[in-house]
Tab-separated table of C-alpha atoms and ligand atoms in Angstrom:
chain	number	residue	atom	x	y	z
A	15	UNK	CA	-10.772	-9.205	7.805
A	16	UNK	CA	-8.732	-8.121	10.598
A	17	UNK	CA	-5.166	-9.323	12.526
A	18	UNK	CA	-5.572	-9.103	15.833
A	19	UNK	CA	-2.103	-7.964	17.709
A	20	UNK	CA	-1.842	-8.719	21.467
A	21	UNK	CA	0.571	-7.155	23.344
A	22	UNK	CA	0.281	-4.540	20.581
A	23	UNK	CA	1.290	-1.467	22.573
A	24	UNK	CA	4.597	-3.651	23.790
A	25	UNK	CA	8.031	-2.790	22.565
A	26	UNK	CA	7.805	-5.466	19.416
A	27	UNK	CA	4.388	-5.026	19.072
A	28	UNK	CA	3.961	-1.632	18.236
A	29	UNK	CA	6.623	-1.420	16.056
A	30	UNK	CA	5.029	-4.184	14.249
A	31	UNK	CA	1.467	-2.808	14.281
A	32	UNK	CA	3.531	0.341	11.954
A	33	UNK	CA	4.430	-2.329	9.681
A	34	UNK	CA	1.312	-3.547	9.407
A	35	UNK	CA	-0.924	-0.637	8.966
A	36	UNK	CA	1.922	0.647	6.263
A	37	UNK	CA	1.336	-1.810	4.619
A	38	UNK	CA	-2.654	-1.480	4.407
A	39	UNK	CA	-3.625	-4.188	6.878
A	40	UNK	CA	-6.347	-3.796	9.170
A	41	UNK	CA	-4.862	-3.825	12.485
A	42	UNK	CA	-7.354	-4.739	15.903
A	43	UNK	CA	-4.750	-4.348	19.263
A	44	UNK	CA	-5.741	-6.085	22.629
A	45	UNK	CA	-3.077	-5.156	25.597
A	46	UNK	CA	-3.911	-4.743	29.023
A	47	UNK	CA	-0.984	-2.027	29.477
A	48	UNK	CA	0.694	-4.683	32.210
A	49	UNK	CA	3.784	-3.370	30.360
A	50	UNK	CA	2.976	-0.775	28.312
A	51	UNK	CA	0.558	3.006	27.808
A	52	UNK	CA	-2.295	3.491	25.836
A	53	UNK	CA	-0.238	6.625	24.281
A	54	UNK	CA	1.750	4.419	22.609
A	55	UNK	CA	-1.722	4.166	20.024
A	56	UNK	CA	-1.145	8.205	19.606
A	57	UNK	CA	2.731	7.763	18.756
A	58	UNK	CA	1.622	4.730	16.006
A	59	UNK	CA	-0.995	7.264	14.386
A	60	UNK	CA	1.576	9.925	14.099
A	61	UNK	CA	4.001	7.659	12.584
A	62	UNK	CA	1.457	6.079	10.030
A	63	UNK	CA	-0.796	7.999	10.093
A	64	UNK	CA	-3.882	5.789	10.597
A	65	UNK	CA	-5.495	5.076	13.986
A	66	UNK	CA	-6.363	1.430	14.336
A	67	UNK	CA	-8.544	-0.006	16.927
A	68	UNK	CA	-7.510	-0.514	20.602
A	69	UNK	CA	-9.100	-2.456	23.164
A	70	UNK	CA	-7.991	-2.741	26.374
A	71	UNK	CA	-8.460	-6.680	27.786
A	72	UNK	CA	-6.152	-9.054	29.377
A	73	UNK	CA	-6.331	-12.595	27.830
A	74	UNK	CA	-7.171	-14.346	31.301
A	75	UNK	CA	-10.653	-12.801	30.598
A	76	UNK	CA	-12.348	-15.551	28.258
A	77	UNK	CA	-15.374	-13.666	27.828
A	78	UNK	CA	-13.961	-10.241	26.822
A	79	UNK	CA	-11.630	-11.956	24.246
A	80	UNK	CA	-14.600	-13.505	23.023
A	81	UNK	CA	-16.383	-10.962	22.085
A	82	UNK	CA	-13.859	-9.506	20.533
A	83	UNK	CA	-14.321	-12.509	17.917
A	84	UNK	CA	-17.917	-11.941	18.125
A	85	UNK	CA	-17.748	-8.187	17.058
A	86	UNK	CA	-14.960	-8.032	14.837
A	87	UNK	CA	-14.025	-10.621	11.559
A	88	UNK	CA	-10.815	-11.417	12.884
A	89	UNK	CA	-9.024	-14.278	10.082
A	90	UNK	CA	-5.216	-14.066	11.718
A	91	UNK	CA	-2.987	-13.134	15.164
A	92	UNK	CA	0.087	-12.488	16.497
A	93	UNK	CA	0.481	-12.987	19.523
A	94	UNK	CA	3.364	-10.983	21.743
A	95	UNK	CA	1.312	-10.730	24.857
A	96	UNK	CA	3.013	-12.393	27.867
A	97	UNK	CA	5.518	-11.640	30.772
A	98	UNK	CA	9.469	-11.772	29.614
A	99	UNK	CA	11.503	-10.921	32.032
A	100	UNK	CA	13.889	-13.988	33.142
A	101	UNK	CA	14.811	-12.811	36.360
A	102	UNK	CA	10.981	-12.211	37.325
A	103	UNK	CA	10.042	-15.893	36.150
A	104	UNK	CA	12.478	-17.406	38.304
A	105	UNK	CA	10.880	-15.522	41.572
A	106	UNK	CA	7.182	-15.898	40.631
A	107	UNK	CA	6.681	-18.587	38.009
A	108	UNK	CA	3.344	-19.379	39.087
A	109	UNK	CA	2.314	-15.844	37.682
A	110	UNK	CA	4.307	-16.758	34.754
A	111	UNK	CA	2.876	-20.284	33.664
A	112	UNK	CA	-0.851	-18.955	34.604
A	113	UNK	CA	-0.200	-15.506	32.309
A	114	UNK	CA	1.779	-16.986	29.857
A	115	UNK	CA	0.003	-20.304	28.749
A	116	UNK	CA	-3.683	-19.762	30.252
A	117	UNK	CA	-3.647	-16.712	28.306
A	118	UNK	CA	-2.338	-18.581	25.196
A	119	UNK	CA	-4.702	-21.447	25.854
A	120	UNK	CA	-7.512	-19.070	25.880
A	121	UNK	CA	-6.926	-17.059	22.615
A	122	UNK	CA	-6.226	-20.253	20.530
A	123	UNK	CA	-9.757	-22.083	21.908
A	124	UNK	CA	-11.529	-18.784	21.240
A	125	UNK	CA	-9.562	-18.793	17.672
A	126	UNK	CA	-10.455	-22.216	16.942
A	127	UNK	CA	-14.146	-21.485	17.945
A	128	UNK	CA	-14.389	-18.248	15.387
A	129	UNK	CA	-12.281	-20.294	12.955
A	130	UNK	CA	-9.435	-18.113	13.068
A	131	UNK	CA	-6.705	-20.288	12.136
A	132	UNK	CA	-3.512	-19.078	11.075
A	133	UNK	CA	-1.276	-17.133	14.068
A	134	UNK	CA	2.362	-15.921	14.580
A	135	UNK	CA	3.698	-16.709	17.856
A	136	UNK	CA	6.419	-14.639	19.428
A	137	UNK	CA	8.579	-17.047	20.961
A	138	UNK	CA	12.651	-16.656	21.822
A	139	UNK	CA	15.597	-17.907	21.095
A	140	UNK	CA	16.147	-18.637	25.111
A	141	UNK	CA	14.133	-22.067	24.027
A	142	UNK	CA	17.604	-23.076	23.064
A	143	UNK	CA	19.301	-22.970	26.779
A	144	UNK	CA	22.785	-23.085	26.368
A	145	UNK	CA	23.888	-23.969	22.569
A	146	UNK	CA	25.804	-26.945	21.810
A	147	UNK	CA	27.117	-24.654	18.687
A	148	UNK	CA	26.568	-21.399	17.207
A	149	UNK	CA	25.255	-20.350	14.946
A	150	UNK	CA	22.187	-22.085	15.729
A	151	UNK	CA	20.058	-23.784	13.381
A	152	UNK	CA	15.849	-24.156	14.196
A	153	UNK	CA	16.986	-27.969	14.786
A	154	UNK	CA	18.997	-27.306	17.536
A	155	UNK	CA	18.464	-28.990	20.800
A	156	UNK	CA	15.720	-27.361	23.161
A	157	UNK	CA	15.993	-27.045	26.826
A	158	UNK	CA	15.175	-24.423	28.836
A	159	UNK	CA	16.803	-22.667	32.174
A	160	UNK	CA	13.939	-20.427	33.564
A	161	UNK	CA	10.453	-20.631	33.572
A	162	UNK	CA	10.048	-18.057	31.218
A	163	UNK	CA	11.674	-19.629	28.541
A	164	UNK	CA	9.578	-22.483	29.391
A	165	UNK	CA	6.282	-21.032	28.782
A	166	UNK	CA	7.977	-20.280	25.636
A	167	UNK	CA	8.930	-23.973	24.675
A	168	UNK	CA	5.167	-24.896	26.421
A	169	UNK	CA	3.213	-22.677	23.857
A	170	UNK	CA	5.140	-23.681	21.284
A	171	UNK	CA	4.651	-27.314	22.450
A	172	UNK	CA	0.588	-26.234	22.662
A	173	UNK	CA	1.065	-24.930	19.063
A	174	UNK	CA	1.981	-28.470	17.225
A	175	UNK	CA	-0.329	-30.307	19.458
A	176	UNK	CA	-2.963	-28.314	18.003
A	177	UNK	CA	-2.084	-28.530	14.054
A	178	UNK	CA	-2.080	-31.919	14.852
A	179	UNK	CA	-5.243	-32.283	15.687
A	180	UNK	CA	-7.303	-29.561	13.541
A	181	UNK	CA	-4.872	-29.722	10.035
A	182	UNK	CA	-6.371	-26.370	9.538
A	183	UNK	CA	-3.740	-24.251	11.335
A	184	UNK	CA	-1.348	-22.469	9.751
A	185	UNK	CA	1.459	-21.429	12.531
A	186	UNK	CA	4.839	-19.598	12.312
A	187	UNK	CA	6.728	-19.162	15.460
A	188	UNK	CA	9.496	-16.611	15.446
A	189	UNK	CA	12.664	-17.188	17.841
A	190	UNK	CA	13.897	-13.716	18.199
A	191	UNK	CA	17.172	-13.375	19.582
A	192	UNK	CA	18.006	-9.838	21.110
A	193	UNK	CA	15.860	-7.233	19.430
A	194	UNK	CA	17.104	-3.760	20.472
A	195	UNK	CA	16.828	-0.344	18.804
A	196	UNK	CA	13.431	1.799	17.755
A	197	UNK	CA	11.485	3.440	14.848
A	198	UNK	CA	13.841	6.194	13.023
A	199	UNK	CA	11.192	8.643	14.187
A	200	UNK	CA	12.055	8.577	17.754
A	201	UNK	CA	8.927	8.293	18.349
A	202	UNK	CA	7.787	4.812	19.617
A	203	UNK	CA	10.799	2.674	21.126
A	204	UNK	CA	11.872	0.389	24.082
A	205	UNK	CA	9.873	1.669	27.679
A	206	UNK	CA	11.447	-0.769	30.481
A	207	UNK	CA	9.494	-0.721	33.538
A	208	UNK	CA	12.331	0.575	36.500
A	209	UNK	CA	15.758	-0.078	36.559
A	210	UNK	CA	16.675	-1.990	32.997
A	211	UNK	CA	17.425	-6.031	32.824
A	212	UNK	CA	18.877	-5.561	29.193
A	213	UNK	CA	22.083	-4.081	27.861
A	214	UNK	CA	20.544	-1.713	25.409
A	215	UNK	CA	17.870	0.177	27.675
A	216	UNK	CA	20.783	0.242	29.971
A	217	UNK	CA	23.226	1.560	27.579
A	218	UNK	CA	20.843	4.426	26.789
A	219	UNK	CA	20.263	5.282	30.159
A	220	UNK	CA	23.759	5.739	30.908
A	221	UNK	CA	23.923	7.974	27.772
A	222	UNK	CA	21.459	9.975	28.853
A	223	UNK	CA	22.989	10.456	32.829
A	224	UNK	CA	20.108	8.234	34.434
A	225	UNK	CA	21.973	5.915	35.217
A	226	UNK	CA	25.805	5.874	36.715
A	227	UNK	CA	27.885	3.186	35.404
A	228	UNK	CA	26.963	0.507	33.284
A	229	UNK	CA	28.178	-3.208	34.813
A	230	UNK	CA	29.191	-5.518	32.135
A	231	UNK	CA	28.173	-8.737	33.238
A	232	UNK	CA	31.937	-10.807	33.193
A	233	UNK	CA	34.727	-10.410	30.981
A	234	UNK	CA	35.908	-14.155	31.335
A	235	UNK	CA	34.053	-15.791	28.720
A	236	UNK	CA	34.962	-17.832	25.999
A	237	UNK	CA	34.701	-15.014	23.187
A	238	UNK	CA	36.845	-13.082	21.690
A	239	UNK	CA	37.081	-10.446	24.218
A	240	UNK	CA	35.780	-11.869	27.088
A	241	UNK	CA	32.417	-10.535	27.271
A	242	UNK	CA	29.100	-11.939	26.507
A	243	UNK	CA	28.799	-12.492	22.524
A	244	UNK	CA	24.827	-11.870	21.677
A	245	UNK	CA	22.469	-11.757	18.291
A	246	UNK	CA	21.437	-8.341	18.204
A	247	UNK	CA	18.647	-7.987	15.689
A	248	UNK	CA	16.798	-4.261	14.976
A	249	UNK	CA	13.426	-4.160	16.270
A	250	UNK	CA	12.356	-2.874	12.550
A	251	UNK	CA	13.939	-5.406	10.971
A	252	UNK	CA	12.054	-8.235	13.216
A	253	UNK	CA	8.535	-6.580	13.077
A	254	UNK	CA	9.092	-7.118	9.236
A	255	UNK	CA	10.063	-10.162	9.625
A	256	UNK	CA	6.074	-10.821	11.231
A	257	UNK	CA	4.888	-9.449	7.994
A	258	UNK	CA	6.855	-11.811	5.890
A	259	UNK	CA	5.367	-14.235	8.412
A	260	UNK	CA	1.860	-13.903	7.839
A	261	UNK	CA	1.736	-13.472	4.308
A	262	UNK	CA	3.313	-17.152	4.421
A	263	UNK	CA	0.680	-18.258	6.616
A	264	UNK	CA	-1.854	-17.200	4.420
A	265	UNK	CA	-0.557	-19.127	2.380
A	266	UNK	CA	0.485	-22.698	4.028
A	267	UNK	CA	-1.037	-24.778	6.819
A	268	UNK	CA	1.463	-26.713	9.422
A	269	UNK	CA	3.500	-25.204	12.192
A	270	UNK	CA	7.174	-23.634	11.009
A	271	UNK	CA	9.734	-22.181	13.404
A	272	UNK	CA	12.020	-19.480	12.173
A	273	UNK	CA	15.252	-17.863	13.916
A	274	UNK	CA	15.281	-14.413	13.619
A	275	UNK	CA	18.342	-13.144	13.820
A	276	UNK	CA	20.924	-11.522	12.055
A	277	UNK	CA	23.339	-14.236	12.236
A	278	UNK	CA	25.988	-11.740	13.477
A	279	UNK	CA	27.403	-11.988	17.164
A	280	UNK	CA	28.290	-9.087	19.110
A	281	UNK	CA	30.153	-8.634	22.546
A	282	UNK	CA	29.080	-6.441	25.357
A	283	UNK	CA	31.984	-4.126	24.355
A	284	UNK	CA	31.493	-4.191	20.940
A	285	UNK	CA	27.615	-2.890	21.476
A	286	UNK	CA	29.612	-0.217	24.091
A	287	UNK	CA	32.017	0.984	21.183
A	288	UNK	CA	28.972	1.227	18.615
A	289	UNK	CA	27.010	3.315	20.826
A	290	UNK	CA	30.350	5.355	21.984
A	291	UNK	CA	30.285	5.996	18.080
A	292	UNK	CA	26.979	6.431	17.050
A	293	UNK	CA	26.694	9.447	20.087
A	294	UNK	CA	30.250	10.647	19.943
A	295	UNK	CA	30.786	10.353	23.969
A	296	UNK	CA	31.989	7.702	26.083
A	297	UNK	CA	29.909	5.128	28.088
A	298	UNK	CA	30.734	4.620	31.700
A	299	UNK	CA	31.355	1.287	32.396
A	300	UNK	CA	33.168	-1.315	34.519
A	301	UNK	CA	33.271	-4.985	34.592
A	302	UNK	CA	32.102	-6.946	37.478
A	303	UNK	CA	30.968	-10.213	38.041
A	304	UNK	CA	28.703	-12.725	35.306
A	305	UNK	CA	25.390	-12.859	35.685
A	306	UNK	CA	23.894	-16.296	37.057
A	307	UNK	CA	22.599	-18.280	33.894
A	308	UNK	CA	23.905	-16.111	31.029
A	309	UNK	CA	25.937	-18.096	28.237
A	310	UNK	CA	29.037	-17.173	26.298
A	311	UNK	CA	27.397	-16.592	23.067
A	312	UNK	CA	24.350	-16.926	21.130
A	313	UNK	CA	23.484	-16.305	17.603
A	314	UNK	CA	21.521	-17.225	14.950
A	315	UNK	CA	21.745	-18.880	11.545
A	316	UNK	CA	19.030	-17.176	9.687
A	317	UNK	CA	18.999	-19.244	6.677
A	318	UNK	CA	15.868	-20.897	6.412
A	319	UNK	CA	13.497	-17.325	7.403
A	320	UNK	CA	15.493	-15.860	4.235
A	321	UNK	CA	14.635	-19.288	2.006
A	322	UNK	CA	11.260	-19.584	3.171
A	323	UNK	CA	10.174	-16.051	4.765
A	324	UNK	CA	11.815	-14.054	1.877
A	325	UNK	CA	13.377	-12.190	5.215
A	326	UNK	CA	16.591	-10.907	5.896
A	327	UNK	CA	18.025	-8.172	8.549
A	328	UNK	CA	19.321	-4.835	6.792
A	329	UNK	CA	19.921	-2.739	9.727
A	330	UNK	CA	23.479	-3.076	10.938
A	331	UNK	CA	24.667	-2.208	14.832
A	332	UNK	CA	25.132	1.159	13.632
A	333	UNK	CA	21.233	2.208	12.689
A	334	UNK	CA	20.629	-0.387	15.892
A	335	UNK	CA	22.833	1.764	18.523
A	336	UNK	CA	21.399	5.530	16.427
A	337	UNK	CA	17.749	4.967	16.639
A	338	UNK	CA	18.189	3.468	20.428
A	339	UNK	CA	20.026	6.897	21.050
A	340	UNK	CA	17.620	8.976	19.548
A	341	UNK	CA	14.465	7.288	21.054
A	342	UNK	CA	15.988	7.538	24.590
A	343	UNK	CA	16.985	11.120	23.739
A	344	UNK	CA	13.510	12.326	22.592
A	345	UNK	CA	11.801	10.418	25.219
A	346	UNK	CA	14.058	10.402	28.591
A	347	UNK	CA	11.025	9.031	30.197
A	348	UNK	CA	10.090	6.516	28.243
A	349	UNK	CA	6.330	7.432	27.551
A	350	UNK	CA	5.985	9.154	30.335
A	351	UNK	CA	8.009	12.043	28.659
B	405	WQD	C1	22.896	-9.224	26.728
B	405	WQD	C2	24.367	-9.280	27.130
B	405	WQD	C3	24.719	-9.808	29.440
B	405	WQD	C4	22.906	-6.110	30.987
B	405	WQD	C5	17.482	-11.640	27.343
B	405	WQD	C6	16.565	-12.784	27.654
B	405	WQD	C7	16.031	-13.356	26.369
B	405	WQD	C8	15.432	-12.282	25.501
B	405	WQD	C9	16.415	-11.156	25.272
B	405	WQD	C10	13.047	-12.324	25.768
B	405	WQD	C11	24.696	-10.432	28.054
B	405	WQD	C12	25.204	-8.401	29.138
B	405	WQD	C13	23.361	-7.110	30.156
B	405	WQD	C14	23.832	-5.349	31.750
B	405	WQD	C15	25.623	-6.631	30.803
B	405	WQD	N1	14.242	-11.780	26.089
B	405	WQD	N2	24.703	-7.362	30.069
B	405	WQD	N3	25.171	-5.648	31.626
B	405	WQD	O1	20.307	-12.033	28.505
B	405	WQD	O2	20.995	-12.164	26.041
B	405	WQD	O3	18.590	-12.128	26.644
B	405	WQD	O4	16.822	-10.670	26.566
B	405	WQD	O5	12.821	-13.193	24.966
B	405	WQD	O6	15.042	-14.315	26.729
B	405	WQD	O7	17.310	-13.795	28.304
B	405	WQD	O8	19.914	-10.070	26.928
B	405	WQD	O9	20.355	-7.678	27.129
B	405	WQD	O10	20.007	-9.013	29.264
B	405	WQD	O11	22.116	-9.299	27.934
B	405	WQD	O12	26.837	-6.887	30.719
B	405	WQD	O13	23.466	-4.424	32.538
B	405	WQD	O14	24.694	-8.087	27.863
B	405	WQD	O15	25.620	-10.478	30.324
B	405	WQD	O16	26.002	-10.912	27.728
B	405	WQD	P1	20.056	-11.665	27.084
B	405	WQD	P2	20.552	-8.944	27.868
């Protein structure tokens, strides 16, 4: 019986698809490459050395998901596919909602249908606005400030609604927090489309002399030096965290939400020092202005994926800043290298 991974060519979803096929789980990808290359199937082969099957299909089209169910035993998903960027929602949210939760809506009807019922939904920890307190605990107050994080809360809105009525589902939805870094290989990593919205893409570019100057976004808020405090969480550590995931589904019904996290904060100049370190040169930088919507500090309090998920981070900021140097080293154009 198969998982089925969309958005398995993504940035998370690749690195989890290595996870899963090292760990001798038969692995089905659907993407339609809106943010990602087919190479990116090449790259997990070399790394695992096992070639799972890719099929190219956008989850707007019913009937080609379908038969996807119809010609492969598919018993579980996780599901990554979806636009993300924050900025983007807020211009176009119409494209957002109609991606985001049509998609969703159509995957878990064809699920249901096939009797597919136990999925792992990639959801964020922007569902949490601005915190009341940090760390933040999975019973934290929800609220959202963009429409992306809304399709977020939405789905995971969709999700109970549906356990409720079919006690069959098993569901586990993962807040991640701000997953940066890439496989030690160097070989599959973070591929931003243009000029990058995150700090660690950016970072790397810089690094690399693509880009300038990196602008960090406001040195007036209330942390302890000013800058933006954030969760930064390897990308390794949270596609293991899917694993521990879905062996838990397997194994309950009922919908569980999980912060993953590494319960550590980090400032915007403490991520600039780390990488300064972990490359031995100097980052370019100057502060300017905040950035409209972004909070003082977020991060997470892991404890209930560790009691219940058997999950904890291991990678510190060091192995985080490395293997985000060395992927944007080996690859200085993305996958276009
Ligand atoms: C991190 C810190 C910025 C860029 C976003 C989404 C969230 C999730 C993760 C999907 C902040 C500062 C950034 C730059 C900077 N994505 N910064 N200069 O905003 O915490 O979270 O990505 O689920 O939904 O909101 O991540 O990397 O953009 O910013 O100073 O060029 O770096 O102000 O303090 P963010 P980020």
């Amino acid at each position: 019986m198969a998982i089925l991974v969309t958005g398995g060519t993504g940035f998370i979803g690749s690195h989890t698809v290595v996870e899963l096929l090292n760990a001798g789980k038969e692995v089905i990808i659907v993407d339609n490459f809106s943010n990602s290359k087919p190479v990116v199937l090449d790259r997990i082969e070399k790394i695992t050395g096992k070639r799972c099957k890719l099929i190219e299909a956008d989850l707007l089209d019913y009937d080609k998901i379908e038969n996807i169910f119809k010609e492969n035993k598919i018993e579980s998903c996780i599901h990554f596919a979806g636009l993300k960027a924050v900025g983007e929602s807020v211009a176009i949210p119409l494209r957002y909602y109609h991606n985001n939760i049509t998609g969703t809506l159509n995957l878990l009807d064809i699920m249901s249908k096939y009797g597919a019922k136990k999925i792992v939904f990639s959801s964020s920890a922007t569902v949490y606005g601005k915190p009341k307190s940090v760390p933040i605990r999975e019973d934290a107050d929800l609220y959202t400030t963009n429409p992306y994080g809304e399709t977020k809360l939405m789905i995971e809105r969709i999700l109970s609604d549906l356990y409720n009525s079919d006690k069959e589902w098993s569901v586990s939805i993962l807040r991640y927090f701000n997953p940066i870094g890439a496989h030690e290989s160097g070989l599959i990593g973070e591929d931003p489309k243009g000029i990058p919205n995150n700090l660690l893409p950016y970072i790397a570019k810089v690094a690399i002399g693509a880009l300038p100057c990196l602008s960090v976004f406001g040195n007036d808020y209330n942390t302890h030096d000013g800058t933006g405090v954030r969760d930064y969480i390897h990308v390794v550590d949270l596609a293991i965290a899917h694993l521990h995931a879905l062996e838990r589904a397997e194994k309950v019904t009922g919908v569980e939400h999980f912060n993953i996290g590494t319960g550590v904060g980090y400032s915007v100049l403490d991520i600039v020092h780390a990488y300064e370190e972990a490359i031995g040169e100097k980052i370019n930088y100057k502060i300017v202005d905040r950035r409209p919507g972004d909070i003082d500090e977020c991060y997470a309090d892991p404890t209930r994926a560790k009691e219940l998920l058997g999950w904890q981070a291991t990678r510190g900021i060091k192995e985080m800043c490395r293997d985000s140097a060395n992927w944007q080293k080996n690859n200085p154009n993305g996958y276009d290298s």
